[in-house]
XYZ file of C-alpha atoms in Angstrom:
456
model
C -0.812 -1.659 23.060
C 1.653 0.291 20.925
C 0.986 -1.991 17.947
C -2.754 -1.508 18.337
C -2.337 2.278 18.536
C -0.438 2.425 15.254
C -2.992 0.113 13.634
C -5.772 2.529 14.606
C -3.840 5.538 13.306
C -3.109 3.776 10.015
C -6.762 2.835 9.664
C -7.873 6.458 9.918
C -5.181 7.644 7.516
C -6.072 4.857 5.120
C -9.775 5.763 5.206
C -8.800 9.398 4.535
C -6.717 8.362 1.532
C -9.640 6.525 -0.007
C -11.927 9.510 0.420
C -9.573 11.620 -1.693
C -8.617 9.087 -4.314
C -8.531 10.045 -8.003
C -11.659 9.623 -10.078
C -10.534 8.286 -13.439
C -12.195 5.191 -14.865
C -10.444 3.769 -17.921
C -11.677 0.230 -18.434
C -15.192 -1.007 -19.064
C -15.719 -4.774 -19.402
C -17.346 -5.662 -22.699
C -19.351 -8.520 -21.166
C -21.870 -8.983 -18.390
C -20.079 -12.061 -17.059
C -19.731 -10.429 -13.650
C -22.156 -8.192 -11.806
C -19.464 -6.279 -9.920
C -15.952 -5.310 -11.039
C -13.731 -2.807 -9.271
C -10.057 -2.105 -9.901
C -7.806 0.539 -8.351
C -4.166 1.519 -8.490
C -2.455 0.741 -5.200
C 0.092 3.415 -6.041
C -2.202 6.446 -6.129
C -5.796 5.250 -5.680
C -6.820 5.861 -9.288
C -9.951 3.900 -10.196
C -9.269 1.863 -13.315
C -12.581 0.026 -13.572
C -15.852 0.515 -11.707
C -18.966 -1.568 -12.266
C -21.420 -1.480 -9.339
C -18.631 -0.961 -6.803
C -21.076 0.298 -4.166
C -23.698 -2.412 -4.659
C -24.197 -4.597 -1.595
C -23.499 -8.259 -2.243
C -22.537 -11.470 -0.490
C -18.747 -11.678 -0.027
C -18.652 -15.462 0.490
C -15.192 -16.622 1.606
C -13.614 -13.241 0.873
C -14.892 -12.641 4.416
C -11.874 -14.639 5.569
C -9.467 -11.787 4.826
C -10.907 -9.990 7.863
C -10.729 -13.160 9.967
C -7.082 -13.548 8.961
C -5.893 -9.987 9.578
C -7.607 -9.784 12.963
C -5.998 -13.070 13.962
C -2.543 -11.912 12.866
C -2.868 -8.563 14.658
C -4.294 -10.023 17.880
C -2.062 -13.073 18.331
C 1.408 -12.472 19.747
C 2.593 -16.036 19.163
C 1.558 -17.690 15.911
C 3.162 -20.947 17.069
C 0.698 -21.185 19.918
C -1.182 -24.481 19.797
C -4.979 -24.384 19.648
C -7.105 -27.341 20.693
C -10.199 -27.496 18.457
C -13.514 -27.052 20.353
C -16.357 -29.341 19.301
C -18.884 -26.584 18.654
C -16.627 -24.941 16.039
C -16.950 -28.089 13.935
C -20.594 -28.866 14.730
C -21.704 -25.391 13.569
C -20.812 -26.435 10.018
C -22.751 -29.698 10.047
C -25.101 -29.867 7.085
C -23.700 -26.770 5.366
C -21.737 -28.731 2.759
C -19.091 -26.038 3.025
C -15.379 -26.089 2.338
C -13.306 -27.469 5.239
C -9.805 -28.757 5.871
C -11.179 -31.823 7.643
C -10.092 -30.547 11.040
C -11.173 -32.812 13.888
C -12.603 -32.111 17.332
C -9.746 -32.053 19.847
C -7.107 -31.716 17.152
C -4.105 -29.557 17.993
C -2.906 -27.053 15.387
C -0.840 -23.890 15.608
C -2.372 -20.517 14.820
C -0.052 -20.274 11.812
C -1.240 -23.633 10.453
C -4.863 -22.558 10.893
C -4.130 -19.353 8.973
C -2.804 -21.374 6.040
C -5.911 -23.559 6.136
C -8.001 -20.382 6.200
C -6.434 -18.356 3.374
C -4.948 -21.041 1.121
C -7.591 -23.757 1.315
C -10.475 -21.444 2.333
C -11.441 -23.738 5.195
C -14.558 -22.746 7.097
C -13.630 -24.942 10.050
C -10.366 -22.986 10.402
C -12.368 -19.747 10.363
C -14.560 -20.864 13.256
C -11.598 -22.139 15.270
C -9.641 -18.879 14.883
C -12.734 -16.811 15.647
C -13.273 -18.788 18.838
C -9.609 -18.467 19.810
C -9.276 -14.710 19.207
C -12.785 -14.110 20.560
C -11.832 -15.607 23.910
C -13.963 -18.698 23.465
C -16.874 -16.908 21.800
C -17.294 -16.637 18.018
C -19.918 -13.898 18.395
C -17.412 -11.726 20.226
C -15.001 -12.143 17.325
C -17.689 -11.212 14.790
C -18.297 -8.018 16.776
C -14.572 -7.290 16.448
C -14.856 -7.836 12.696
C -17.647 -5.281 12.346
C -15.869 -2.747 14.556
C -12.691 -3.194 12.508
C -14.308 -2.543 9.132
C -16.113 0.505 10.499
C -12.749 1.857 11.564
C -11.555 1.491 7.973
C -14.512 3.547 6.768
C -16.580 0.651 5.408
C -20.145 1.940 5.679
C -21.767 -0.796 3.595
C -20.335 -3.896 5.233
C -21.732 -6.151 7.951
C -20.640 -9.630 8.958
C -22.630 -12.361 10.673
C -19.866 -14.969 10.725
C -16.133 -15.470 10.246
C -16.252 -17.725 7.179
C -18.658 -16.127 4.707
C -21.581 -18.540 4.373
C -24.647 -16.727 3.062
C -26.842 -14.738 5.429
C -29.306 -11.915 4.786
C -27.309 -9.502 6.924
C -23.879 -10.667 5.818
C -22.857 -8.298 3.034
C -20.262 -5.893 1.702
C -19.365 -3.921 -1.434
C -16.418 -4.091 -3.773
C -15.340 -0.615 -2.698
C -15.358 -1.647 0.965
C -13.507 -4.873 0.177
C -10.830 -2.837 -1.592
C -10.332 -0.768 1.567
C -10.087 -3.897 3.693
C -7.729 -5.746 1.357
C -5.501 -2.699 0.889
C -5.117 -2.589 4.656
C -4.318 -6.318 4.766
C -1.629 -5.889 2.117
C 0.367 -3.757 4.550
C 1.001 -6.925 6.554
C 3.825 -9.060 5.158
C 2.617 -12.287 6.785
C -0.834 -11.862 5.323
C 0.674 -11.342 1.868
C 2.906 -14.367 2.272
C 0.050 -16.691 3.206
C -2.461 -15.274 0.722
C 0.152 -15.644 -2.038
C 1.040 -19.255 -1.243
C 0.016 -21.650 -4.015
C 0.661 -24.943 -2.215
C 1.630 -25.846 1.333
C 1.686 -28.761 3.753
C 0.290 -29.193 7.260
C 2.151 -31.937 9.153
C 0.336 -34.767 10.914
C -1.228 -33.886 14.252
C -2.446 -35.684 17.362
C -5.725 -36.512 15.594
C -4.919 -36.390 11.880
C -2.103 -38.824 11.197
C -1.322 -37.810 7.619
C 0.147 -34.726 6.047
C -2.450 -32.303 4.687
C -1.573 -31.001 1.230
C -3.252 -27.663 0.603
C -3.592 -25.959 -2.789
C -4.757 -22.374 -3.094
C -8.330 -21.966 -4.333
C -7.167 -18.883 -6.243
C -6.449 -20.247 -9.722
C -4.913 -16.944 -10.791
C -1.850 -18.336 -8.976
C -1.992 -21.728 -10.696
C 0.455 -22.059 -13.637
C -1.237 -25.340 -14.544
C -4.388 -23.558 -15.707
C -3.388 -21.234 -18.571
C -6.904 -19.830 -18.956
C -6.730 -18.449 -15.411
C -3.079 -18.044 -14.488
C -1.698 -14.504 -14.393
C 1.990 -13.883 -13.947
C 1.183 -10.508 -12.385
C -1.005 -11.743 -9.510
C 0.804 -11.976 -6.169
C -1.985 -13.014 -3.799
C -5.729 -13.109 -3.372
C -8.789 -14.693 -1.851
C -11.682 -16.439 -3.546
C -15.306 -16.869 -2.585
C -18.174 -18.976 -3.904
C -21.729 -19.449 -2.634
C -25.152 -19.656 -4.255
C -25.849 -16.027 -3.423
C -22.374 -14.633 -4.117
C -21.610 -16.463 -7.335
C -17.934 -16.700 -8.246
C -15.769 -14.073 -6.524
C -12.108 -13.207 -6.198
C -10.125 -10.324 -4.761
C -6.462 -10.085 -5.703
C -3.461 -7.826 -6.052
C -0.913 -7.701 -8.850
C 2.507 -6.117 -9.331
C 4.752 -5.635 -12.327
C 7.321 -3.093 -13.467
C 6.606 -0.822 -10.487
C 2.840 -0.731 -11.026
C 0.538 -2.217 -8.397
C -3.183 -2.908 -8.673
C -6.029 -4.350 -6.647
C -9.004 -5.999 -8.341
C -12.350 -7.219 -7.032
C -14.707 -9.364 -9.132
C -17.998 -10.449 -7.557
C -21.013 -12.475 -8.619
C -19.321 -13.737 -11.759
C -20.793 -16.472 -13.930
C -19.684 -20.081 -14.303
C -20.277 -21.405 -17.823
C -18.585 -22.615 -20.998
C -17.816 -19.208 -22.431
C -15.278 -20.431 -25.029
C -17.253 -23.494 -26.150
C -14.529 -25.983 -25.245
C -16.893 -28.245 -23.338
C -15.666 -27.060 -19.924
C -17.301 -24.441 -17.707
C -15.077 -21.521 -16.769
C -14.998 -19.420 -13.606
C -15.461 -15.966 -15.081
C -14.104 -14.254 -11.975
C -10.676 -15.660 -12.910
C -11.096 -15.084 -16.641
C -12.064 -11.429 -16.199
C -9.353 -10.792 -13.608
C -6.645 -12.075 -15.920
C -8.046 -10.071 -18.838
C -8.225 -6.809 -16.889
C -4.744 -7.162 -15.408
C -3.260 -7.826 -18.825
C -5.034 -4.786 -20.262
C -3.782 -2.570 -17.426
C -0.143 -3.609 -17.742
C -0.252 -3.193 -21.485
C -2.028 0.157 -21.604
C -1.487 2.218 -18.455
C 1.541 4.285 -17.493
C 2.416 7.037 -15.023
C 2.920 10.229 -17.022
C 3.441 13.909 -16.209
C 0.151 15.624 -16.958
C 0.821 19.122 -15.588
C 3.780 21.299 -14.630
C 4.360 24.840 -13.292
C 5.542 26.166 -16.656
C 2.048 25.945 -18.177
C -0.282 28.930 -17.728
C -3.758 27.716 -16.853
C -5.648 30.962 -16.352
C -5.477 34.337 -14.675
C -6.969 36.322 -11.814
C -7.699 40.047 -11.845
C -5.420 42.074 -9.544
C -6.455 45.230 -7.691
C -4.290 47.928 -6.082
C -1.324 47.424 -8.399
C 0.118 50.093 -10.649
C 2.141 47.638 -12.753
C -0.267 44.712 -13.383
C -4.013 44.302 -13.640
C -3.836 40.479 -13.619
C -1.684 37.579 -12.392
C -1.218 34.294 -14.257
C -2.221 30.999 -12.614
C -0.016 27.905 -12.952
C -0.009 24.424 -11.343
C 1.666 24.455 -7.923
C 3.814 21.415 -8.728
C 4.459 18.928 -11.468
C 1.672 16.342 -11.448
C 1.928 12.763 -12.614
C -1.070 10.492 -13.086
C -1.923 7.027 -14.280
C -3.131 7.398 -17.864
C -3.191 5.322 -21.068
C 0.156 4.875 -22.786
C 1.230 7.816 -24.921
C -0.796 10.368 -22.983
C 1.116 13.326 -21.581
C 0.619 16.969 -20.651
C -0.317 17.829 -24.243
C -3.238 15.395 -24.181
C -4.978 16.524 -21.024
C -7.318 19.358 -20.110
C -6.778 21.423 -16.979
C -10.185 22.641 -15.828
C -10.329 25.388 -13.182
C -12.740 24.907 -10.281
C -14.579 28.248 -10.334
C -15.945 27.894 -6.822
C -12.479 27.248 -5.400
C -10.470 29.752 -7.466
C -10.249 33.510 -6.872
C -11.366 35.631 -9.803
C -9.989 38.818 -8.174
C -7.125 39.273 -5.714
C -5.661 42.317 -3.972
C -1.986 43.144 -4.346
C 0.534 42.386 -3.002
C 0.692 38.890 -4.493
C 3.710 36.654 -4.029
C 4.826 34.075 -6.555
C 3.558 30.702 -5.334
C 0.544 32.039 -3.417
C -2.292 29.495 -3.722
C -5.184 31.181 -5.506
C -7.275 28.232 -6.654
C -7.630 24.615 -7.682
C -8.069 22.695 -10.934
C -8.968 19.247 -12.206
C -6.689 17.497 -14.653
C -8.844 15.587 -17.117
C -8.272 13.021 -19.803
C -11.114 11.849 -22.057
C -13.600 13.556 -19.754
C -12.305 11.767 -16.645
C -10.555 13.490 -13.740
C -7.146 11.864 -13.316
C -5.725 14.269 -10.721
C -6.248 17.587 -8.961
C -3.764 20.394 -8.371
C -3.553 23.749 -6.609
C -3.184 26.833 -8.800
C -0.661 29.454 -7.716
C 0.501 32.907 -8.776
C 3.149 32.748 -11.488
C 4.908 35.986 -10.465
C 5.042 38.743 -7.821
C 2.700 41.718 -8.021
C 3.586 44.761 -5.891
C 0.996 47.018 -4.266
C 0.670 50.712 -5.145
C 0.699 52.801 -1.902
C -1.474 55.515 -3.489
C -4.087 53.021 -4.704
C -3.998 51.280 -1.342
C -4.759 54.515 0.563
C -7.467 55.403 -1.926
C -8.991 51.965 -1.523
C -9.052 52.350 2.259
C -10.825 55.695 1.934
C -13.315 54.294 -0.562
C -14.010 51.265 1.610
C -14.459 53.500 4.652
C -16.931 55.710 2.808
C -18.915 52.655 1.755
C -19.209 51.199 5.243
C -22.540 51.212 7.068
C -21.033 52.995 10.062
C -19.773 55.823 7.876
C -23.154 56.165 6.203
C -24.927 56.327 9.569
C -22.522 59.000 10.779
C -23.040 60.941 7.543
C -26.806 60.861 8.002
C -26.475 62.032 11.613
C -24.229 64.875 10.506
C -26.675 65.917 7.809
C -29.834 65.615 9.912
C -28.680 66.693 13.404
C -25.228 68.192 13.607
C -25.342 70.256 10.393
C -28.520 72.141 11.391
C -26.951 72.889 14.786
C -23.881 74.317 13.128
C -26.082 76.330 10.787
C -27.901 77.805 13.743
C -24.686 78.483 15.646
C -22.793 80.081 12.802
C -25.503 81.785 10.746
C -28.788 82.397 12.542
C -27.437 83.473 15.959
C -24.711 85.824 14.606
C -27.293 87.377 12.264
C -29.623 88.145 15.171
C -26.777 89.714 17.129
C -25.873 91.969 14.232
C -29.495 93.005 13.746
C -29.883 93.912 17.411
C -26.702 95.929 17.387
C -27.719 97.976 14.366
C -31.342 98.481 15.386
C -32.600 102.167 15.910
C -33.964 102.810 19.401
C -37.432 104.537 19.434
C -37.848 107.062 22.322
C -40.491 109.670 23.410
C -39.713 113.418 22.617
C -40.933 114.536 26.065
C -38.364 112.240 27.667
C -35.627 114.061 25.773
C -36.836 117.503 26.866
C -37.037 116.401 30.489
C -33.453 115.145 30.357
C -32.259 118.507 28.964
C -33.958 120.483 31.767
C -32.192 118.467 34.357
């Protein structure tokens, strides 16, 4: 249960990583010998080559990488012996597909079946493992396959079987395959088996001779110079009428690690030597060699370089603050390219044009893209290069100004002008004036009344 929990967590983190991968594309194949080519750096997610990476296509036997990783993660004892059910073999009758000649009732360990699956690309081994992990039901296992790839964030992948034979609703994309294979590469046993060139399966209860298995991935075969690549560590091939020639592989050299997918490649005599070549292998070797010759990790930005500035309010000392990269940034770029050869382009929508003091050195004020030859190779936060203190007088003035400009203040001002001010005018001008007038008024009386008062 604990193992499964960490697998789920890793899957979500892995999917998140791929969402935020770098965007650079450096290599464009000069031929149309493959319909789909997709290469990424396993070190930082940089896209090296992208031709139709989101186009749905048949994965053929590259499907088996999912069958393998689910078997490894769901089997606690790889030495457990599996007795081959008849229907797992009969399902392949008439398909003319690749098998290891496994017999009904034969007893093989899970580990041996995994070698048959990944090294020899045996469809019978795929069915047997699917039945075993699926609890006696291949369809149940296929459901697990589809749930697994969804968890990795593969939105354009759907499987109908565990081996990869063509079906209308059995498809994937190179981008999705890269997510799946990158996940598989975290498992050391998977890497060991997928990187095995030759192996042997001892005689069994039904098959009385040793099986000698050679990897279908000729990138691992030193005997074929046109295909062999010293950089390639493992991989999985695939070939059907619909899929064409396919291979997914990983390579490592001098601290640089890459993953490459080639799908629907041609099979023809491209060099006119009288022998047809598998162009999936030819192109893979060519692209790996180009990458190791031309790409290097270089520093492309550092905090000592001013990128731009933001206007500062409420400061007596400064009216702007300089923007610099938050940290030193390294990216995968062609050899010889460094900070002097890249353009740092500020994201206007994510960068403040004006900021209020106080500002502290290192405050994040924006974001920028680091570009080489028009391609984004990295992104970086932009921060304040120095402190900017706030002026108390300007701060108080700003508060007053903001208060005056508020809607509430304006409403109160209108009420004062329309209602309260007239009342005060009446109270302090009109009423006192009337009182003074009454006090100073001359009283008009009748003369006879005066005489009568005197006589009394």
